Amino acid sequence: EIVLTQSPAILSLSPGERATLSCRASQISTNYLAWYQQRPGQAPRLLIYDASKRATGIPARFSATGSGTDFTLTISSLEPEDFAVYYCQQRANWFALTFGGGTKVE
Amino acid sequence: QVQLVESGGGVMQPGRSLRLSCEASGFAFNYNGMHWVRQIPGKGLEWVAVIWYDGSDKYYADSVKGRFTISRDNSKNTLYLQMDSLRVEDTAVYYCARGNCDSNYVMDVWGQGTAVTVSS
């Protein structure tokens, strides 16, 4: 089973600043990697899939890159509504979809 | 609009059974794979199970394999999760999520969740 490690656990920033979130896989992963945002009291929301493709309706300030074991989500300029928890998720095979532990942007 | 509404959560004793439902609307339910994902309050997300659009394939997390069963009734636009032999560690909010048609692992629509508490 591939383990996804997200860092940092907490990212303290101000509106307008750039956020860089990391997701590292314990072994080489496919590019079947997604990022989700979860605001307090809400269900998760899809941001990015296939490592770098923005989901429908997601603002351009959200971008992502990566391959192999290292993946990155970048928020170019934080808006107040972006302060939330972010999870990466991968599909290495159908027997184990896994999520990272999350990064809280505060 | 596209919507998923979970129901069936509650408080159960260890060893008992519970069935969760997820009613879909606003899209062609029989075209999409569907997932269950759970979250212990204040903790991260854990994928639980997936079922193919036609019910032909199902996969489970090791933590629930042999105890939980995912199913669907496309005539009722409804997804189910039968939870047997419940354990304290199954306590969580359970979300259903739609699998994207092109990339089935991608969960592109989520319900608001239903809370399950397992306690003696």
Coordinates of N, CA and C in Angstrom, one line a residue:
Chain A
E1 N 0.8 -1.2 0.0 CA 0.0 0.0 0.0 C 0.9 1.2 0.0
I2 N 0.6 2.2 -0.9 CA 1.3 3.4 -0.9 C 0.8 4.4 0.2
V3 N 1.7 4.9 0.9 CA 1.4 5.9 2.0 C 1.7 7.3 1.4
L4 N 0.8 8.2 1.6 CA 0.9 9.6 1.2 C 1.2 10.4 2.4
T5 N 2.3 11.2 2.4 CA 2.7 12.0 3.5 C 2.6 13.5 3.0
Q6 N 1.7 14.2 3.7 CA 1.6 15.6 3.4 C 2.4 16.5 4.3
S7 N 2.9 17.6 3.8 CA 3.7 18.5 4.6 C 3.5 19.9 4.0
P8 N 3.6 20.9 4.9 CA 3.6 20.8 6.4 C 2.2 20.4 6.9
A9 N 2.1 20.0 8.1 CA 0.8 19.7 8.7 C -0.1 20.9 8.8
I10 N 0.6 22.0 9.2 CA -0.1 23.3 9.3 C 0.8 24.4 8.5
L11 N 0.1 25.2 7.8 CA 0.7 26.3 7.0 C 0.1 27.6 7.4
S12 N 0.8 28.4 8.1 CA 0.3 29.7 8.6 C 0.6 30.8 7.6
L13 N -0.4 31.4 7.0 CA -0.1 32.4 6.0 C -1.2 33.5 6.1
S14 N -1.0 34.5 5.3 CA -2.0 35.6 5.3 C -2.6 35.7 3.9
P15 N -3.8 36.3 3.8 CA -4.5 36.5 2.5 C -3.5 37.2 1.6
G16 N -3.5 36.8 0.3 CA -2.6 37.3 -0.7 C -1.3 36.6 -0.8
E17 N -0.9 35.8 0.2 CA 0.3 35.1 0.1 C 0.2 33.8 -0.7
R18 N 1.3 33.3 -1.1 CA 1.4 32.1 -1.9 C 1.5 30.9 -1.0
A19 N 0.7 29.8 -1.3 CA 0.8 28.6 -0.5 C 1.3 27.4 -1.3
T20 N 2.2 26.7 -0.7 CA 2.8 25.6 -1.4 C 2.7 24.3 -0.5
L21 N 1.9 23.4 -1.0 CA 1.6 22.2 -0.2 C 2.2 21.0 -0.9
S22 N 2.8 20.1 -0.1 CA 3.5 18.9 -0.6 C 2.8 17.6 -0.3
C23 N 2.9 16.7 -1.2 CA 2.3 15.4 -1.0 C 3.4 14.4 -1.5
R24 N 3.9 13.5 -0.7 CA 5.0 12.6 -1.1 C 4.5 11.2 -0.9
A25 N 4.7 10.4 -1.9 CA 4.3 9.0 -1.9 C 5.4 8.1 -1.5
S26 N 5.1 7.0 -0.7 CA 6.1 6.2 -0.2 C 6.8 5.3 -1.2
Q27 N 6.2 5.2 -2.4 CA 6.8 4.5 -3.5 C 6.3 5.2 -4.8
I28 N 7.0 4.9 -5.9 CA 6.6 5.6 -7.1 C 5.1 5.4 -7.4
S29 N 4.4 6.5 -7.6 CA 3.0 6.4 -7.8 C 2.7 6.8 -9.3
T30 N 1.5 6.4 -9.7 CA 1.0 6.8 -11.0 C 0.7 8.3 -10.9
N31 N 0.3 8.9 -12.0 CA -0.2 10.3 -11.9 C -1.7 10.4 -11.6
Y32 N -2.2 9.2 -11.1 CA -3.6 9.3 -10.7 C -3.7 9.8 -9.3
L33 N -3.5 11.1 -9.2 CA -3.4 11.8 -7.9 C -4.4 13.0 -8.0
A34 N -5.1 13.1 -6.9 CA -6.1 14.2 -6.8 C -5.9 15.0 -5.5
W35 N -6.4 16.3 -5.6 CA -6.3 17.1 -4.4 C -7.8 17.6 -4.1
Y36 N -8.1 17.6 -2.8 CA -9.4 18.0 -2.3 C -9.2 19.1 -1.3
Q37 N -10.2 20.0 -1.2 CA -10.3 21.0 -0.2 C -11.4 20.7 0.7
Q38 N -11.2 20.9 2.1 CA -12.3 20.7 3.0 C -12.4 21.9 3.9
R39 N -13.4 22.7 3.8 CA -13.6 23.8 4.7 C -14.3 23.3 6.0
P40 N -14.2 24.0 7.1 CA -14.8 23.5 8.3 C -16.3 23.2 8.2
G41 N -16.7 22.1 8.7 CA -18.1 21.7 8.6 C -18.7 21.3 7.3
Q42 N -17.8 21.2 6.3 CA -18.3 20.9 4.9 C -17.6 19.6 4.4
A43 N -18.3 19.1 3.4 CA -17.7 17.9 2.7 C -16.5 18.3 1.9
P44 N -15.6 17.4 1.6 CA -14.5 17.7 0.7 C -15.0 18.1 -0.7
R45 N -14.1 18.9 -1.4 CA -14.4 19.4 -2.7 C -13.2 19.1 -3.6
L46 N -13.5 18.5 -4.8 CA -12.4 18.2 -5.7 C -11.8 19.5 -6.3
L47 N -10.5 19.6 -6.2 CA -9.8 20.7 -6.8 C -9.0 20.3 -8.1
I48 N -8.2 19.2 -8.0 CA -7.3 18.8 -9.0 C -7.4 17.3 -9.2
Y49 N -7.2 16.8 -10.4 CA -7.1 15.4 -10.6 C -6.1 15.1 -11.7
D50 N -5.7 13.8 -11.8 CA -4.6 13.4 -12.7 C -3.4 14.3 -12.5
A51 N -3.1 14.6 -11.3 CA -1.9 15.4 -10.8 C -1.9 16.9 -11.1
S52 N -2.5 17.3 -12.2 CA -2.4 18.7 -12.6 C -3.6 19.3 -13.3
K53 N -4.7 18.5 -13.4 CA -5.9 19.0 -14.1 C -6.8 19.7 -13.1
R54 N -7.2 20.9 -13.4 CA -8.2 21.6 -12.5 C -9.5 21.1 -12.8
A55 N -10.3 20.8 -11.7 CA -11.7 20.4 -11.8 C -12.5 21.5 -12.3
T56 N -13.7 21.2 -12.8 CA -14.6 22.2 -13.3 C -15.0 23.3 -12.2
G57 N -14.8 24.5 -12.6 CA -15.2 25.6 -11.7 C -14.1 26.0 -10.7
I58 N -13.0 25.3 -10.7 CA -11.9 25.7 -9.7 C -11.1 26.9 -10.3
P59 N -10.9 27.9 -9.4 CA -10.2 29.1 -9.9 C -8.8 28.8 -10.3
A60 N -8.3 29.6 -11.2 CA -6.9 29.5 -11.8 C -5.8 29.7 -10.8
R61 N -6.1 30.2 -9.6 CA -5.1 30.4 -8.6 C -4.6 29.1 -8.0
F62 N -5.4 28.0 -8.3 CA -5.0 26.7 -7.8 C -4.3 26.0 -9.0
S63 N -3.1 25.5 -8.7 CA -2.4 24.7 -9.7 C -1.7 23.6 -9.0
A64 N -1.3 22.6 -9.8 CA -0.6 21.4 -9.2 C 0.3 20.8 -10.2
T65 N 1.4 20.3 -9.7 CA 2.4 19.6 -10.5 C 2.9 18.4 -9.8
G66 N 3.7 17.6 -10.5 CA 4.3 16.5 -9.8 C 4.2 15.2 -10.6
S67 N 5.1 14.2 -10.2 CA 5.1 12.9 -10.8 C 6.0 12.0 -10.0
G68 N 5.9 10.7 -10.1 CA 6.7 9.8 -9.4 C 6.3 9.7 -7.9
T69 N 7.1 10.4 -7.1 CA 6.8 10.3 -5.6 C 6.4 11.7 -5.1
D70 N 6.7 12.8 -5.8 CA 6.5 14.1 -5.3 C 5.5 14.9 -6.0
F71 N 4.5 15.4 -5.3 CA 3.4 16.2 -5.9 C 3.2 17.5 -5.1
T72 N 2.8 18.6 -5.8 CA 2.7 19.9 -5.1 C 1.4 20.5 -5.6
L73 N 0.7 21.1 -4.6 CA -0.4 22.0 -4.9 C 0.0 23.4 -4.5
T74 N -0.3 24.3 -5.4 CA 0.1 25.7 -5.2 C -1.2 26.6 -5.3
I75 N -1.3 27.5 -4.3 CA -2.4 28.5 -4.4 C -1.6 29.8 -4.5
S76 N -1.8 30.5 -5.6 CA -0.9 31.6 -6.0 C -1.1 32.8 -5.1
S77 N -2.3 33.0 -4.7 CA -2.6 34.2 -3.9 C -3.8 33.9 -3.0
L78 N -3.6 33.7 -1.8 CA -4.7 33.1 -0.9 C -5.9 34.1 -0.8
E79 N -7.1 33.6 -1.0 CA -8.3 34.3 -0.7 C -8.8 33.8 0.6
P80 N -9.6 34.6 1.3 CA -10.2 34.2 2.6 C -10.8 32.9 2.6
E81 N -11.5 32.5 1.5 CA -12.2 31.2 1.5 C -11.3 30.0 1.3
D82 N -10.0 30.3 1.0 CA -9.0 29.2 0.8 C -8.4 28.6 2.1
F83 N -8.7 29.3 3.2 CA -8.2 28.8 4.5 C -9.0 27.6 4.9
A84 N -8.4 26.4 4.8 CA -9.1 25.1 4.9 C -8.1 24.0 5.0
V85 N -8.5 22.8 5.0 CA -7.6 21.6 5.0 C -7.6 21.0 3.6
Y86 N -6.4 20.6 3.2 CA -6.2 20.1 1.8 C -5.7 18.7 1.9
Y87 N -6.3 17.8 1.2 CA -5.9 16.4 1.1 C -5.5 16.0 -0.3
C88 N -4.4 15.2 -0.3 CA -4.1 14.5 -1.6 C -4.6 13.1 -1.5
Q89 N -4.9 12.5 -2.7 CA -5.4 11.2 -2.7 C -4.9 10.5 -4.0
Q90 N -4.5 9.2 -3.9 CA -4.0 8.6 -5.1 C -4.7 7.2 -5.3
R91 N -4.6 6.8 -6.6 CA -5.0 5.5 -7.0 C -3.8 4.8 -7.5
A92 N -3.2 3.9 -6.7 CA -2.1 3.1 -7.2 C -2.7 1.9 -7.9
N93 N -3.7 1.3 -7.3 CA -4.5 0.2 -7.9 C -5.8 0.2 -7.2
W94 N -6.7 -0.6 -7.7 CA -8.1 -0.5 -7.2 C -8.3 -1.1 -5.8
F95 N -7.2 -1.7 -5.3 CA -7.4 -2.3 -4.0 C -7.0 -1.4 -2.8
A96 N -6.5 -0.3 -3.2 CA -6.1 0.7 -2.1 C -6.1 2.1 -2.6
L97 N -7.2 2.8 -2.5 CA -7.2 4.2 -2.7 C -6.8 4.8 -1.3
T98 N -5.9 5.7 -1.3 CA -5.4 6.3 -0.1 C -5.4 7.8 -0.1
F99 N -5.6 8.4 1.1 CA -5.5 9.8 1.3 C -4.3 10.2 2.1
G100 N -3.8 11.3 1.9 CA -2.8 11.9 2.8 C -3.4 12.4 4.1
G101 N -2.6 12.7 5.0 CA -3.1 13.1 6.3 C -3.6 14.5 6.4
G102 N -3.4 15.3 5.3 CA -3.9 16.7 5.2 C -3.0 17.8 5.6
T103 N -3.1 18.9 5.0 CA -2.4 20.1 5.4 C -3.5 21.2 5.7
K104 N -3.4 21.8 6.9 CA -4.3 22.8 7.2 C -3.7 24.2 6.9
V105 N -4.3 25.0 6.1 CA -3.9 26.3 5.8 C -4.7 27.3 6.6
E106 N -3.9 27.9 7.5 CA -4.6 28.8 8.5 C -4.0 30.2 8.4
Chain B
Q1 N -30.1 20.4 -9.3 CA -28.6 20.3 -9.4 C -28.1 19.0 -9.0
V2 N -26.9 18.7 -9.2 CA -26.3 17.4 -8.8 C -26.2 17.4 -7.3
Q3 N -26.7 16.3 -6.8 CA -26.8 16.2 -5.3 C -26.7 14.8 -4.9
L4 N -26.0 14.6 -3.7 CA -26.0 13.3 -3.0 C -26.4 13.5 -1.6
V5 N -27.4 12.7 -1.1 CA -27.9 12.9 0.2 C -27.8 11.5 1.0
E6 N -26.9 11.5 2.0 CA -26.8 10.3 2.8 C -27.8 10.2 3.9
S7 N -28.1 9.0 4.3 CA -29.0 8.8 5.5 C -28.7 7.5 6.1
G8 N -29.3 7.3 7.3 CA -29.1 6.0 7.9 C -28.1 5.9 9.1
G9 N -27.4 7.0 9.3 CA -26.5 7.0 10.4 C -27.2 7.0 11.8
G10 N -26.4 6.7 12.8 CA -27.0 6.7 14.1 C -26.0 6.1 15.1
V11 N -26.5 5.8 16.3 CA -25.7 5.2 17.4 C -26.0 3.7 17.5
M12 N -24.9 2.9 17.4 CA -25.1 1.5 17.4 C -24.1 0.9 18.4
Q13 N -24.5 -0.3 18.9 CA -23.5 -1.0 19.8 C -22.6 -1.9 19.0
P14 N -21.4 -2.1 19.5 CA -20.4 -3.0 18.8 C -21.1 -4.3 18.5
G15 N -20.7 -4.8 17.3 CA -21.3 -6.1 16.8 C -22.6 -6.0 16.1
R16 N -23.2 -4.9 16.1 CA -24.5 -4.7 15.5 C -24.3 -4.3 14.0
S17 N -25.4 -4.2 13.3 CA -25.4 -3.9 11.9 C -26.1 -2.6 11.6
L18 N -25.8 -1.9 10.5 CA -26.4 -0.7 10.1 C -26.3 -0.6 8.6
R19 N -27.3 0.0 8.0 CA -27.2 0.2 6.5 C -27.4 1.7 6.2
L20 N -26.4 2.2 5.5 CA -26.4 3.6 5.1 C -26.9 3.7 3.6
S21 N -27.6 4.8 3.3 CA -28.1 5.0 2.0 C -27.6 6.3 1.5
C22 N -27.5 6.4 0.2 CA -27.1 7.7 -0.5 C -28.0 7.8 -1.7
E23 N -28.8 8.8 -1.7 CA -29.7 9.1 -2.8 C -29.1 10.1 -3.7
A24 N -29.1 9.8 -5.0 CA -28.5 10.7 -6.0 C -29.5 11.4 -6.8
S25 N -29.3 12.6 -7.2 CA -30.2 13.3 -8.1 C -29.4 14.3 -9.0
G26 N -30.0 14.7 -10.1 CA -29.4 15.7 -11.0 C -28.4 15.2 -11.9
F27 N -28.1 13.9 -12.0 CA -27.2 13.3 -13.0 C -27.6 11.8 -13.3
A28 N -27.0 11.3 -14.3 CA -27.3 9.9 -14.7 C -26.6 9.0 -13.8
F29 N -27.2 8.6 -12.7 CA -26.6 7.8 -11.7 C -26.0 6.5 -12.2
N30 N -26.6 5.9 -13.2 CA -26.1 4.6 -13.7 C -24.9 4.7 -14.6
Y31 N -24.4 5.9 -14.8 CA -23.2 6.1 -15.6 C -21.9 6.2 -14.7
N32 N -22.0 6.3 -13.4 CA -20.9 6.7 -12.6 C -20.6 5.6 -11.5
G33 N -19.3 5.3 -11.3 CA -19.0 4.5 -10.1 C -19.2 5.4 -8.9
M34 N -19.4 4.7 -7.8 CA -19.7 5.4 -6.5 C -18.8 5.0 -5.4
H35 N -18.4 5.9 -4.5 CA -17.5 5.6 -3.4 C -18.2 5.9 -2.1
W36 N -17.7 5.2 -1.0 CA -17.9 5.6 0.3 C -16.6 6.0 0.9
V37 N -16.6 7.1 1.6 CA -15.4 7.6 2.3 C -15.8 8.0 3.7
R38 N -14.9 7.7 4.7 CA -15.3 8.1 6.1 C -14.3 9.0 6.7
Q39 N -14.7 9.7 7.7 CA -13.8 10.6 8.4 C -14.1 10.7 9.9
I40 N -13.2 10.2 10.7 CA -13.3 10.4 12.1 C -13.3 11.9 12.4
P41 N -14.2 12.3 13.3 CA -14.3 13.8 13.5 C -12.9 14.4 14.0
G42 N -12.5 15.4 13.3 CA -11.3 16.0 13.6 C -10.1 15.4 13.0
K43 N -10.3 14.3 12.2 CA -9.2 13.5 11.6 C -9.3 13.6 10.1
G44 N -8.5 12.8 9.4 CA -8.4 12.8 8.0 C -9.4 11.9 7.3
L45 N -9.3 11.7 6.0 CA -10.2 11.0 5.2 C -9.7 9.6 5.0
E46 N -10.7 8.6 5.0 CA -10.3 7.2 4.7 C -11.3 6.7 3.7
W47 N -10.7 6.2 2.6 CA -11.6 5.6 1.6 C -12.1 4.2 2.1
V48 N -13.3 3.9 1.8 CA -14.0 2.7 2.4 C -14.2 1.7 1.3
A49 N -14.9 2.1 0.2 CA -15.3 1.2 -0.8 C -15.7 1.9 -2.1
V50 N -15.7 1.1 -3.2 CA -16.1 1.6 -4.5 C -16.9 0.6 -5.2
I51 N -17.9 1.0 -6.0 CA -18.7 0.1 -6.8 C -18.7 0.6 -8.2
W52 N -18.6 -0.2 -9.1 CA -18.7 0.2 -10.6 C -20.1 0.7 -10.9
Y53 N -20.2 1.4 -12.0 CA -21.4 2.0 -12.4 C -22.6 1.0 -12.5
D54 N -22.2 -0.2 -12.9 CA -23.3 -1.2 -13.1 C -23.2 -2.3 -12.0
G55 N -22.4 -2.0 -11.0 CA -22.4 -3.0 -9.8 C -21.5 -4.2 -10.1
S56 N -20.8 -4.3 -11.2 CA -20.1 -5.5 -11.6 C -18.8 -5.7 -10.8
D57 N -18.3 -4.6 -10.3 CA -17.0 -4.7 -9.5 C -17.1 -3.9 -8.2
K58 N -16.5 -4.4 -7.2 CA -16.6 -3.7 -5.9 C -15.2 -3.9 -5.2
Y59 N -14.7 -2.9 -4.6 CA -13.4 -3.0 -3.9 C -13.6 -2.3 -2.5
Y60 N -12.8 -2.9 -1.5 CA -12.9 -2.4 -0.2 C -11.6 -2.1 0.4
A61 N -11.5 -1.2 1.4 CA -10.4 -1.0 2.2 C -10.2 -2.2 3.1
D62 N -8.9 -2.5 3.4 CA -8.7 -3.7 4.3 C -9.4 -3.6 5.6
S63 N -9.6 -2.4 6.1 CA -10.1 -2.2 7.4 C -11.6 -2.6 7.5
V64 N -12.3 -2.7 6.4 CA -13.7 -3.1 6.4 C -14.0 -4.3 5.6
K65 N -13.0 -4.9 4.9 CA -13.2 -6.0 4.1 C -13.8 -7.2 4.9
G66 N -14.8 -7.8 4.3 CA -15.5 -8.9 5.0 C -16.6 -8.5 6.0
R67 N -16.6 -7.2 6.3 CA -17.7 -6.7 7.3 C -18.7 -5.8 6.6
F68 N -18.2 -5.0 5.6 CA -19.0 -4.0 4.9 C -19.3 -4.5 3.5
T69 N -20.5 -4.1 3.0 CA -20.8 -4.5 1.6 C -21.4 -3.2 1.0
I70 N -20.8 -2.9 -0.2 CA -21.3 -1.8 -1.0 C -22.3 -2.3 -2.0
S71 N -23.3 -1.6 -2.3 CA -24.3 -2.1 -3.4 C -25.0 -0.8 -3.9
R72 N -25.7 -1.1 -4.9 CA -26.5 0.1 -5.5 C -27.7 -0.5 -6.2
D73 N -28.7 0.4 -6.3 CA -29.9 0.1 -7.0 C -30.1 1.3 -8.0
N74 N -29.7 1.0 -9.3 CA -29.8 2.1 -10.3 C -31.2 2.5 -10.6
S75 N -32.2 1.6 -10.4 CA -33.6 2.0 -10.6 C -34.1 3.0 -9.6
K76 N -33.4 3.0 -8.4 CA -33.8 4.0 -7.4 C -32.7 5.1 -7.2
N77 N -31.7 5.1 -8.1 CA -30.6 6.1 -7.9 C -30.1 6.2 -6.5
T78 N -29.8 5.0 -6.0 CA -29.4 4.9 -4.6 C -28.2 4.0 -4.4
L79 N -27.3 4.4 -3.6 CA -26.1 3.7 -3.2 C -26.3 3.2 -1.7
Y80 N -25.8 2.1 -1.4 CA -25.9 1.6 0.0 C -24.5 1.2 0.5
L81 N -24.5 1.1 1.8 CA -23.3 0.5 2.5 C -23.9 -0.3 3.7
Q82 N -23.8 -1.6 3.6 CA -24.2 -2.5 4.7 C -23.0 -2.7 5.6
M83 N -23.2 -2.3 6.8 CA -22.1 -2.3 7.8 C -22.5 -3.4 8.9
D84 N -21.8 -4.5 8.8 CA -22.0 -5.6 9.8 C -20.8 -5.6 10.8
S85 N -21.0 -6.3 11.9 CA -20.0 -6.5 12.9 C -19.3 -5.2 13.2
L86 N -20.1 -4.2 13.5 CA -19.5 -2.9 13.8 C -18.6 -2.8 14.9
R87 N -17.5 -2.0 14.8 CA -16.5 -1.9 15.8 C -16.5 -0.4 16.3
V88 N -16.0 -0.2 17.4 CA -15.8 1.2 17.9 C -15.1 2.1 16.9
E89 N -14.1 1.5 16.3 CA -13.2 2.3 15.4 C -13.9 2.6 14.0
D90 N -15.2 2.1 13.9 CA -15.9 2.5 12.7 C -16.7 3.8 12.9
T91 N -16.6 4.3 14.1 CA -17.2 5.6 14.4 C -16.6 6.7 13.5
A92 N -17.5 7.4 12.7 CA -17.0 8.4 11.8 C -18.2 9.0 11.1
V93 N -17.9 10.1 10.3 CA -18.9 10.6 9.4 C -18.6 9.9 8.1
Y94 N -19.7 9.3 7.5 CA -19.6 8.6 6.2 C -20.1 9.4 5.1
Y95 N -19.3 9.6 4.1 CA -19.7 10.4 2.9 C -19.8 9.4 1.7
C96 N -20.8 9.7 0.9 CA -20.8 9.0 -0.4 C -20.3 10.0 -1.4
A97 N -19.6 9.6 -2.4 CA -19.0 10.4 -3.4 C -19.2 9.8 -4.8
R98 N -19.4 10.6 -5.8 CA -19.5 10.2 -7.2 C -18.1 10.0 -7.8
G99 N -17.9 8.9 -8.5 CA -16.7 8.7 -9.2 C -16.8 9.4 -10.6
N100 N -15.8 10.1 -11.0 CA -15.8 10.8 -12.3 C -15.9 9.7 -13.4
C101 N -16.6 10.0 -14.4 CA -16.8 9.1 -15.5 C -15.5 8.7 -16.2
D102 N -14.6 9.7 -16.4 CA -13.4 9.5 -17.1 C -12.3 8.9 -16.2
S103 N -12.2 9.3 -15.0 CA -11.2 8.9 -14.0 C -11.9 8.4 -12.8
N104 N -12.2 7.2 -12.7 CA -13.1 6.6 -11.7 C -12.6 6.8 -10.3
Y105 N -11.3 7.0 -10.1 CA -10.8 7.2 -8.7 C -11.1 8.6 -8.2
V106 N -11.4 9.5 -9.1 CA -11.7 10.9 -8.8 C -13.1 11.1 -8.2
M107 N -13.2 11.7 -7.1 CA -14.5 11.9 -6.4 C -15.0 13.3 -6.6
D108 N -15.8 13.5 -7.6 CA -16.1 14.9 -8.1 C -17.4 15.5 -7.5
V109 N -18.2 14.7 -6.8 CA -19.3 15.2 -6.1 C -19.4 14.5 -4.8
W110 N -19.7 15.2 -3.7 CA -19.7 14.6 -2.4 C -21.1 14.9 -1.7
G111 N -21.6 14.0 -0.9 CA -22.7 14.3 -0.1 C -22.2 15.0 1.2
Q112 N -23.2 15.4 2.0 CA -22.8 16.1 3.3 C -22.5 15.2 4.4
G113 N -22.7 13.9 4.2 CA -22.2 12.9 5.2 C -23.3 12.6 6.2
T114 N -23.2 11.4 6.8 CA -24.1 10.9 7.8 C -23.2 10.3 8.9
A115 N -23.5 10.6 10.2 CA -22.6 10.3 11.3 C -23.0 8.9 11.9
V116 N -22.0 8.1 12.1 CA -22.2 6.8 12.7 C -21.3 6.7 14.0
T117 N -22.0 6.4 15.1 CA -21.3 6.2 16.3 C -21.5 4.8 16.8
V118 N -20.4 4.1 17.1 CA -20.4 2.8 17.6 C -19.9 2.8 19.0
S119 N -20.8 2.5 20.0 CA -20.4 2.6 21.4 C -21.3 1.7 22.2
S120 N -20.7 1.1 23.2 CA -21.4 0.3 24.1 C -22.1 1.1 25.2

